Structure formats: C-alpha cells, structure tokens
Amino acid sequence: MKALIVGNANRKLDNISAAQLYPFFQERQKLQRQLGLQFNHIQAETFSDISQACKNTKADIIFIRPSWREDPNEAEKVLAEVRKNNPNQKLIFLDPFDQTASRYFNVLPYVDWFLKYQRLKDVSQYRQKFIGGVMFTDYLARELNYDLQGWHVGSEVPEGYEHRIATGWNFATAKRFRKALRGSLLSKFRPPTKKTIDIFCRLSFGSPGKLEWYGQYRLAAVKMLEALASEYSLAVDMSPEAARLVSKKQYAYEIKHSRIVFAPFGWGEVTWRDYEAACHNCLLIKPSIEHVDTNPNIFVAGETYVPTELNLSDVEEKFRYYLQHPEEATRIAANAKSAYNAYFEQGEFIKTIQQVISDSN
C-alpha cells in the first residue's frame, strides 16, 4: 500500500506543519512493518502546489496538509479536482487551524477524513454557529462582553458531513517534545531537579501594539496571579512588554525549575506549555478543556491537569490549594507525564493511521 503525503515538512517555514508531519518520518519503519504502508512526501504549502503534486499519482492514499493562509474557495476547487482525478483513493485532509474550527470545512464532501489536531468532542456541535467561529470566542463575547473586532475562524459544515471530522494528532508529537520527554523519563536515574519557582507563566500576548481578544484574555489570566506574588516565587509575564524580554534560555530554565505551569488559552485551547509542563514534572493548571478532544491526550480533569473556570474566577484558589498540597500536585503531574508517554509507548499514531486508511466513512 502506497501513500502520498503533500505538505510542508520544513520547520523554518511553519513549525506546526512540520510537527504534524514529523510522526510519518519518525515512524516510517513501523508504518511499513505493521501496516504495509510506504509513503513519499512532496513539499507543498499552497493549494496550487498541492494540485500539481497530486496529478498522476499512483498512491492508494493521499494525505494533504495545506497552509492556513490559503483561500477557502481555492481549497474547495482543488480538493474537488483531486477527488475527481482520484475517485478510488483515500483522501485524508490534515487541517492546519489551531482552533477547534476551520475555514476549510467546505472540502468535507471530497475527503474521506478531515483530521483536526484539536476537535470538539461532540461533533454535532459543529452544526452550531459560534461568535468568532469557536465555542471559546462565543463564550468571551456572550458572557464576558469581549469585542472580537470581527475576528472569525470558522466555516459552515456541509449538512451530513460532520462525522468525517476526526481527531488526529497535535504538535506534541514533534521531535523536540519527544526528546524532552525522553530526557525527563531518564532523569529518574539522576538527582531530581530542584523546584525553586512556584508558578510559571511565560507566554505571548500577540502582535506588538495590538492587544486582540486572546491577548486580553491572557492578560486577565496572569492578573489573577498578582495576589500570590508576595507569598510565592513567580516567573510570570504580567504585561506584553515584559513577555518580549524573556530569552529562550531563560524560558527553558524557568519552566524546568517550576512547580506549577499556568497555560491560559491562546488562539486555540491546547498550547505548547501544556506538554512542556508534562515533560518537566510540573502541575498543569489551565481553563477547562473538557469540550476538546486531542492527541496525545493529557487532559483528564483532576487526574492529569487541574481545570479552572473559563472566567478565571477560581484561579487564585486553585493555585493556593495545590501549592499548599504538593503531594497532590506531584501525583497529577506524574499522571500527565505517564499519559503523554503512553501515547508513544502504545503506538497511538500508528493506530490512528490504521483507522483512517482502513475505515470507510
């Protein structure tokens, strides 16, 4: 069985796209040995390049991962063309959007699977219309009176096709995460890292000089930690200006030596820090993500992470509790690392590929 993978695998062009394609290369031998699947990769970002790459292919399965910057109308045009030219092949679309929504749902009639790296658990909710396109922005606008200033990421799901939206795998399958996790697992043979920082929350607030809704939400989140500053050691960006002064080296040192990582939502619910926390034995506290399905799944409330209310009203309370109950914090952090490692140990990526290339949809 032969597959064609069309998309950007160059980390310098788009690190999330490269992260999504990395497991194919990492697991190439297992894909061939366990599934009899061989693949070729063609570097492409635009739908024009994707169209060209798919012409005259002999592959049985085509995986397509475009750039998020492309026009949705062009997406539909090209996917309709690819389907017409390949009526019997499996077409699997790897959606590029950080959100649970997408601007490319119009391609659903032409693909067998539409894989999201974070997806609404209840796919029937894709039939609803949300302000801003996603459940979280709808909540911010309706409940907290945020002005989204026209921001919208979403598109209509053609009726009857929501069942094709499935959960794939996210950026935490990338090489740098696997390396960090492996190093952390081996650290049990070394003296434990001394945790000298109580709370870590280094993050971006968006473009300089323009505080959009997600920057506003993150700013509101870190302000909830101010009351703890006199009692605990904080490595927290309290302003967009402060965030730009933190080097990668400082970031890496601080998170490694932190007890708790706070990870407010960004453009999407899942963030890099969620998995960095697991790698470095930190308790993860973040707004509730119970409506989202993603892989690797390290989001079981009270077992692998600690959820807060979306309105952040209980943030201070949650931090105080777990700083005063370090045994519980350690237990939950250990569970998160175990769940993360289990994704790789149990071959979940291979299982996902097996499902999407085998199942009729």
CSV table of C-alpha atoms in Angstrom, one decimal:
chain,number,residue,atom,x,y,z
A,1,MET,CA,0.0,0.0,0.0
A,2,LYS,CA,1.4,3.4,-1.0
A,3,ALA,CA,0.7,6.8,0.3
A,4,LEU,CA,1.5,10.3,-0.8
A,5,ILE,CA,2.0,13.0,1.8
A,6,VAL,CA,1.7,16.5,0.5
A,7,GLY,CA,2.5,19.4,2.8
A,8,ASN,CA,5.2,21.4,4.4
A,9,ALA,CA,7.8,19.5,6.5
A,10,ASN,CA,10.2,22.4,6.8
A,11,ARG,CA,10.3,23.6,10.4
A,12,LYS,CA,11.7,27.0,9.3
A,13,LEU,CA,8.7,27.7,7.2
A,14,ASP,CA,6.0,26.6,9.6
A,15,ASN,CA,6.9,24.7,12.8
A,16,ILE,CA,3.4,23.4,13.5
A,17,SER,CA,3.0,22.0,10.0
A,18,ALA,CA,6.4,20.3,10.3
A,19,ALA,CA,5.4,19.0,13.7
A,20,GLN,CA,2.3,17.4,12.3
A,21,LEU,CA,4.2,15.6,9.5
A,22,TYR,CA,7.1,14.6,11.7
A,23,PRO,CA,5.5,11.3,13.0
A,24,PHE,CA,5.3,9.9,9.5
A,25,PHE,CA,9.1,10.2,9.1
A,26,GLN,CA,9.8,9.1,12.7
A,27,GLU,CA,7.5,6.0,12.4
A,28,ARG,CA,8.3,5.2,8.8
A,29,GLN,CA,9.6,1.7,9.5
A,30,LYS,CA,6.7,0.8,11.8
A,31,LEU,CA,4.2,2.1,9.2
A,32,GLN,CA,5.7,-0.3,6.7
A,33,ARG,CA,6.2,-3.2,9.1
A,34,GLN,CA,2.8,-3.1,10.9
A,35,LEU,CA,0.6,-1.6,8.2
A,36,GLY,CA,2.4,-2.4,5.0
A,37,LEU,CA,2.4,1.3,4.2
A,38,GLN,CA,5.1,3.0,2.3
A,39,PHE,CA,5.0,6.7,1.5
A,40,ASN,CA,6.5,9.5,-0.5
A,41,HIS,CA,6.5,13.1,0.6
A,42,ILE,CA,6.2,16.2,-1.7
A,43,GLN,CA,6.9,19.6,-0.2
A,44,ALA,CA,4.0,21.9,-0.7
A,45,GLU,CA,2.1,24.7,1.0
A,46,THR,CA,-0.2,26.3,-1.4
A,47,PHE,CA,-3.3,24.6,-3.0
A,48,SER,CA,-1.7,25.3,-6.4
A,49,ASP,CA,1.3,23.3,-5.3
A,50,ILE,CA,-0.9,20.6,-3.8
A,51,SER,CA,-2.9,20.3,-7.0
A,52,GLN,CA,0.3,19.8,-9.0
A,53,ALA,CA,1.7,17.3,-6.5
A,54,CYS,CA,-1.4,15.1,-6.7
A,55,LYS,CA,-1.5,14.9,-10.5
A,56,ASN,CA,-0.9,11.4,-12.0
A,57,THR,CA,-0.1,9.9,-8.6
A,58,LYS,CA,-0.1,6.1,-8.2
A,59,ALA,CA,-0.7,6.3,-4.4
A,60,ASP,CA,-3.6,4.5,-2.8
A,61,ILE,CA,-3.9,7.1,-0.1
A,62,ILE,CA,-3.3,10.9,-0.2
A,63,PHE,CA,-2.6,12.9,2.9
A,64,ILE,CA,-3.0,16.7,2.3
A,65,ARG,CA,-1.7,19.3,4.8
A,66,PRO,CA,-2.1,22.9,3.4
A,67,SER,CA,-1.1,26.2,4.9
A,68,TRP,CA,-3.8,28.0,7.0
A,69,ARG,CA,-3.1,31.2,4.9
A,70,GLU,CA,-4.8,29.8,1.7
A,71,ASP,CA,-8.2,30.9,0.3
A,72,PRO,CA,-11.1,28.6,1.3
A,73,ASN,CA,-12.6,28.8,-2.2
A,74,GLU,CA,-9.3,27.7,-3.7
A,75,ALA,CA,-9.3,24.8,-1.1
A,76,GLU,CA,-12.7,23.6,-2.4
A,77,LYS,CA,-11.7,23.9,-6.0
A,78,VAL,CA,-8.5,22.0,-5.6
A,79,LEU,CA,-9.9,19.2,-3.4
A,80,ALA,CA,-12.8,18.7,-5.8
A,81,GLU,CA,-10.3,18.4,-8.6
A,82,VAL,CA,-8.1,16.0,-6.6
A,83,ARG,CA,-11.2,13.8,-5.9
A,84,LYS,CA,-12.3,13.8,-9.5
A,85,ASN,CA,-8.8,12.7,-10.6
A,86,ASN,CA,-8.5,10.1,-7.8
A,87,PRO,CA,-12.0,8.7,-7.4
A,88,ASN,CA,-11.0,5.5,-5.7
A,89,GLN,CA,-8.1,6.7,-3.5
A,90,LYS,CA,-8.4,7.6,0.2
A,91,LEU,CA,-8.1,11.4,0.7
A,92,ILE,CA,-7.2,12.5,4.2
A,93,PHE,CA,-7.1,16.2,5.0
A,94,LEU,CA,-4.9,17.4,7.8
A,95,ASP,CA,-6.5,20.6,8.9
A,96,PRO,CA,-3.9,23.4,9.7
A,97,PHE,CA,-6.0,25.6,12.0
A,98,ASP,CA,-5.1,25.9,15.7
A,99,GLN,CA,-8.8,26.3,16.7
A,100,THR,CA,-11.4,23.5,17.0
A,101,ALA,CA,-13.0,25.2,13.9
A,102,SER,CA,-11.6,25.5,10.4
A,103,ARG,CA,-12.0,27.8,7.4
A,104,TYR,CA,-11.8,24.7,5.2
A,105,PHE,CA,-14.9,22.7,6.2
A,106,ASN,CA,-16.1,23.2,2.6
A,107,VAL,CA,-13.7,20.4,1.5
A,108,LEU,CA,-15.6,17.8,3.6
A,109,PRO,CA,-17.6,16.3,0.7
A,110,TYR,CA,-14.4,15.5,-1.2
A,111,VAL,CA,-12.3,13.8,1.6
A,112,ASP,CA,-12.7,10.6,3.5
A,113,TRP,CA,-11.4,12.1,6.7
A,114,PHE,CA,-10.9,15.6,8.0
A,115,LEU,CA,-8.4,15.3,10.8
A,116,LYS,CA,-8.2,18.1,13.4
A,117,TYR,CA,-5.4,18.2,15.9
A,118,GLN,CA,-7.9,19.5,18.4
A,119,ARG,CA,-11.6,18.8,17.8
A,120,LEU,CA,-14.9,19.3,19.6
A,121,LYS,CA,-15.7,16.1,21.5
A,122,ASP,CA,-19.3,16.4,20.4
A,123,VAL,CA,-19.2,16.7,16.6
A,124,SER,CA,-22.8,17.6,16.4
A,125,GLN,CA,-21.8,21.0,17.9
A,126,TYR,CA,-20.2,21.7,14.5
A,127,ARG,CA,-23.7,22.4,13.3
A,128,GLN,CA,-23.9,25.4,15.7
A,129,LYS,CA,-22.9,28.9,14.8
A,130,PHE,CA,-20.5,30.5,17.2
A,131,ILE,CA,-19.5,34.1,17.5
A,132,GLY,CA,-15.9,34.2,16.3
A,133,GLY,CA,-16.3,30.7,14.9
A,134,VAL,CA,-15.5,28.7,18.0
A,135,MET,CA,-17.1,27.9,21.4
A,136,PHE,CA,-14.5,29.8,23.4
A,137,THR,CA,-14.8,33.1,21.5
A,138,ASP,CA,-18.5,32.7,21.6
A,139,TYR,CA,-18.3,32.5,25.4
A,140,LEU,CA,-16.0,35.5,25.6
A,141,ALA,CA,-18.4,37.6,23.5
A,142,ARG,CA,-21.6,36.5,25.2
A,143,GLU,CA,-20.6,36.0,28.8
A,144,LEU,CA,-17.7,38.4,29.3
A,145,ASN,CA,-18.6,41.0,26.7
A,146,TYR,CA,-15.4,40.8,24.7
A,147,ASP,CA,-15.2,42.8,21.5
A,148,LEU,CA,-13.7,40.4,18.9
A,149,GLN,CA,-13.4,43.2,16.4
A,150,GLY,CA,-14.6,41.0,13.6
A,151,TRP,CA,-12.2,38.2,14.3
A,152,HIS,CA,-13.6,34.9,12.9
A,153,VAL,CA,-12.1,31.5,12.2
A,154,GLY,CA,-14.8,29.0,11.0
A,155,SER,CA,-16.9,27.9,8.2
A,156,GLU,CA,-20.1,26.0,7.7
A,157,VAL,CA,-20.0,22.2,7.9
A,158,PRO,CA,-22.0,20.8,4.9
A,159,GLU,CA,-25.0,19.0,6.2
A,160,GLY,CA,-24.4,15.4,7.0
A,161,TYR,CA,-20.6,15.5,6.8
A,162,GLU,CA,-19.7,16.3,10.4
A,163,HIS,CA,-19.0,12.6,11.1
A,164,ARG,CA,-15.9,13.0,8.8
A,165,ILE,CA,-14.3,15.4,11.3
A,166,ALA,CA,-12.0,13.2,13.4
A,167,THR,CA,-9.2,13.7,15.9
A,168,GLY,CA,-5.7,13.3,14.5
A,169,TRP,CA,-2.6,14.2,16.5
A,170,ASN,CA,-1.2,17.5,17.6
A,171,PHE,CA,2.2,19.3,17.6
A,172,ALA,CA,3.3,17.5,20.8
A,173,THR,CA,4.4,14.5,18.6
A,174,ALA,CA,7.2,16.7,17.3
A,175,LYS,CA,10.9,15.8,17.7
A,176,ARG,CA,11.7,18.4,20.3
A,177,PHE,CA,8.8,17.3,22.5
A,178,ARG,CA,9.8,13.6,22.2
A,179,LYS,CA,13.4,14.5,23.0
A,180,ALA,CA,12.3,16.5,26.1
A,181,LEU,CA,10.0,13.7,27.3
A,182,ARG,CA,12.7,11.0,26.8
A,183,GLY,CA,15.2,13.1,28.7
A,184,SER,CA,12.8,13.6,31.5
A,185,LEU,CA,12.0,9.9,31.8
A,186,LEU,CA,15.7,9.2,32.0
A,187,SER,CA,16.1,11.8,34.7
A,188,LYS,CA,14.8,9.3,37.3
A,189,PHE,CA,18.3,7.9,37.4
A,190,ARG,CA,19.7,11.3,38.3
A,191,PRO,CA,19.1,13.6,41.3
A,192,PRO,CA,15.7,15.4,41.0
A,193,THR,CA,15.6,19.0,39.6
A,194,LYS,CA,15.2,21.4,42.5
A,195,LYS,CA,12.0,23.3,42.0
A,196,THR,CA,12.8,26.9,43.0
A,197,ILE,CA,9.9,28.6,41.2
A,198,ASP,CA,6.3,28.2,42.3
A,199,ILE,CA,4.4,29.4,39.3
A,200,PHE,CA,5.5,29.6,35.7
A,201,CYS,CA,3.5,31.5,33.0
A,202,ARG,CA,5.7,32.9,30.2
A,203,LEU,CA,3.6,33.5,27.2
A,204,SER,CA,2.9,35.6,24.1
A,205,PHE,CA,0.1,38.3,24.1
A,206,GLY,CA,0.1,38.6,20.3
A,207,SER,CA,1.4,41.2,17.9
A,208,PRO,CA,3.2,44.2,19.5
A,209,GLY,CA,0.9,47.3,19.8
A,210,LYS,CA,-2.3,45.3,19.1
A,211,LEU,CA,-3.9,43.5,22.0
A,212,GLU,CA,-6.6,41.3,20.4
A,213,TRP,CA,-9.1,39.2,22.3
A,214,TYR,CA,-6.7,36.4,23.1
A,215,GLY,CA,-4.1,38.8,24.4
A,216,GLN,CA,-6.7,40.4,26.5
A,217,TYR,CA,-7.8,37.1,27.9
A,218,ARG,CA,-4.2,36.1,28.7
A,219,LEU,CA,-3.6,39.4,30.4
A,220,ALA,CA,-6.7,38.9,32.5
A,221,ALA,CA,-5.4,35.4,33.4
A,222,VAL,CA,-2.0,36.5,34.6
A,223,LYS,CA,-3.5,39.4,36.6
A,224,MET,CA,-5.2,36.7,38.7
A,225,LEU,CA,-1.8,35.7,39.9
A,226,GLU,CA,-0.8,39.1,41.3
A,227,ALA,CA,-2.3,38.3,44.7
A,228,LEU,CA,0.2,35.4,45.0
A,229,ALA,CA,3.3,37.4,44.2
A,230,SER,CA,4.1,38.4,47.8
A,231,GLU,CA,4.0,34.8,49.1
A,232,TYR,CA,5.3,32.7,46.2
A,233,SER,CA,8.1,32.8,43.6
A,234,LEU,CA,6.6,33.7,40.2
A,235,ALA,CA,8.1,33.5,36.7
A,236,VAL,CA,5.1,35.3,35.1
A,237,ASP,CA,4.8,37.8,32.3
A,238,MET,CA,2.5,40.4,33.7
A,239,SER,CA,2.5,42.5,30.6
A,240,PRO,CA,3.1,42.2,26.8
A,241,GLU,CA,6.2,44.3,27.2
A,242,ALA,CA,7.7,42.0,29.8
A,243,ALA,CA,7.0,39.0,27.7
A,244,ARG,CA,9.2,40.2,24.9
A,245,LEU,CA,12.2,40.4,27.3
A,246,VAL,CA,12.4,36.7,28.1
A,247,SER,CA,15.0,34.7,26.2
A,248,LYS,CA,14.6,31.1,25.1
A,249,LYS,CA,17.3,30.1,27.5
A,250,GLN,CA,15.6,31.8,30.4
A,251,TYR,CA,12.2,30.3,29.4
A,252,ALA,CA,13.7,26.8,29.4
A,253,TYR,CA,15.5,27.2,32.7
A,254,GLU,CA,12.4,28.6,34.5
A,255,ILE,CA,9.9,26.0,33.3
A,256,LYS,CA,12.3,23.2,34.2
A,257,HIS,CA,12.6,24.5,37.8
A,258,SER,CA,8.8,25.3,38.3
A,259,ARG,CA,6.2,23.5,40.4
A,260,ILE,CA,3.1,24.7,38.5
A,261,VAL,CA,2.6,25.8,34.9
A,262,PHE,CA,-0.3,28.1,34.1
A,263,ALA,CA,-1.4,27.8,30.5
A,264,PRO,CA,-4.3,30.1,29.5
A,265,PHE,CA,-5.8,29.5,26.1
A,266,GLY,CA,-4.3,31.2,23.1
A,267,TRP,CA,-5.7,31.1,19.5
A,268,GLY,CA,-6.7,27.5,20.4
A,269,GLU,CA,-7.2,25.7,23.7
A,270,VAL,CA,-4.1,23.4,23.5
A,271,THR,CA,-0.7,25.2,24.0
A,272,TRP,CA,2.9,24.2,23.8
A,273,ARG,CA,3.2,24.8,27.6
A,274,ASP,CA,0.7,22.0,28.3
A,275,TYR,CA,3.2,19.4,27.1
A,276,GLU,CA,6.3,21.2,28.3
A,277,ALA,CA,4.7,21.0,31.8
A,278,ALA,CA,4.3,17.2,31.5
A,279,CYS,CA,7.9,16.9,30.3
A,280,HIS,CA,9.3,18.8,33.3
A,281,ASN,CA,7.2,17.3,36.1
A,282,CYS,CA,5.1,20.5,36.5
A,283,LEU,CA,1.5,20.5,37.5
A,284,LEU,CA,-0.6,22.0,34.7
A,285,ILE,CA,-3.4,24.4,35.6
A,286,LYS,CA,-5.4,25.8,32.7
A,287,PRO,CA,-9.0,26.8,31.8
A,288,SER,CA,-11.3,23.8,31.4
A,289,ILE,CA,-10.7,21.9,28.2
A,290,GLU,CA,-13.4,19.3,28.7
A,291,HIS,CA,-15.1,20.1,25.4
A,292,VAL,CA,-12.0,19.3,23.4
A,293,ASP,CA,-10.6,16.0,22.1
A,294,THR,CA,-6.9,15.9,21.2
A,295,ASN,CA,-3.9,13.5,21.0
A,296,PRO,CA,-1.7,13.0,22.9
A,297,ASN,CA,-4.5,13.4,25.5
A,298,ILE,CA,-3.1,14.7,28.8
A,299,PHE,CA,-6.4,16.4,29.8
A,300,VAL,CA,-8.3,14.4,32.4
A,301,ALA,CA,-9.6,16.9,34.9
A,302,GLY,CA,-8.2,16.3,38.4
A,303,GLU,CA,-6.1,13.4,37.2
A,304,THR,CA,-3.6,14.8,34.6
A,305,TYR,CA,-4.4,18.5,34.9
A,306,VAL,CA,-6.3,21.0,37.0
A,307,PRO,CA,-9.1,22.9,35.2
A,308,THR,CA,-10.2,26.4,36.2
A,309,GLU,CA,-13.4,28.2,35.3
A,310,LEU,CA,-13.3,29.9,31.9
A,311,ASN,CA,-14.0,33.2,33.6
A,312,LEU,CA,-10.8,32.6,35.7
A,313,SER,CA,-12.7,33.3,38.9
A,314,ASP,CA,-11.1,30.4,40.8
A,315,VAL,CA,-7.5,30.8,39.6
A,316,GLU,CA,-6.1,32.1,42.8
A,317,GLU,CA,-7.9,29.5,44.8
A,318,LYS,CA,-6.6,26.6,42.7
A,319,PHE,CA,-3.0,27.8,42.9
A,320,ARG,CA,-3.2,28.3,46.6
A,321,TYR,CA,-4.6,24.8,47.1
A,322,TYR,CA,-2.0,22.9,45.1
A,323,LEU,CA,0.9,25.0,46.4
A,324,GLN,CA,-0.2,24.0,49.9
A,325,HIS,CA,-0.8,20.4,48.9
A,326,PRO,CA,2.4,19.4,47.0
A,327,GLU,CA,1.8,15.7,47.2
A,328,GLU,CA,-1.4,16.0,45.2
A,329,ALA,CA,0.3,18.3,42.7
A,330,THR,CA,3.1,15.8,42.2
A,331,ARG,CA,0.6,12.9,41.7
A,332,ILE,CA,-1.3,14.8,39.0
A,333,ALA,CA,2.0,15.9,37.2
A,334,ALA,CA,3.2,12.3,37.3
A,335,ASN,CA,0.0,11.1,35.8
A,336,ALA,CA,0.3,13.7,32.9
A,337,LYS,CA,3.8,12.5,32.1
A,338,SER,CA,2.6,8.9,32.2
A,339,ALA,CA,-0.3,9.6,29.9
A,340,TYR,CA,1.9,11.5,27.5
A,341,ASN,CA,4.5,8.7,27.4
A,342,ALA,CA,1.7,6.1,26.9
A,343,TYR,CA,0.8,7.8,23.6
A,344,PHE,CA,4.2,6.8,22.2
A,345,GLU,CA,4.6,3.5,24.0
A,346,GLN,CA,1.2,2.2,22.9
A,347,GLY,CA,1.8,3.3,19.2
A,348,GLU,CA,-1.2,5.6,19.1
A,349,PHE,CA,-0.1,7.4,16.0
A,350,ILE,CA,0.1,4.0,14.1
A,351,LYS,CA,-3.4,3.2,15.4
A,352,THR,CA,-4.8,6.5,14.1
A,353,ILE,CA,-3.3,5.9,10.7
A,354,GLN,CA,-4.6,2.3,10.6
A,355,GLN,CA,-8.1,3.6,11.4
A,356,VAL,CA,-8.2,6.3,8.8
A,357,ILE,CA,-6.8,4.2,6.0
A,358,SER,CA,-9.0,1.2,6.8
A,359,ASP,CA,-12.4,2.5,7.8
A,360,SER,CA,-15.0,3.5,5.3
A,361,ASN,CA,-16.6,6.9,6.1
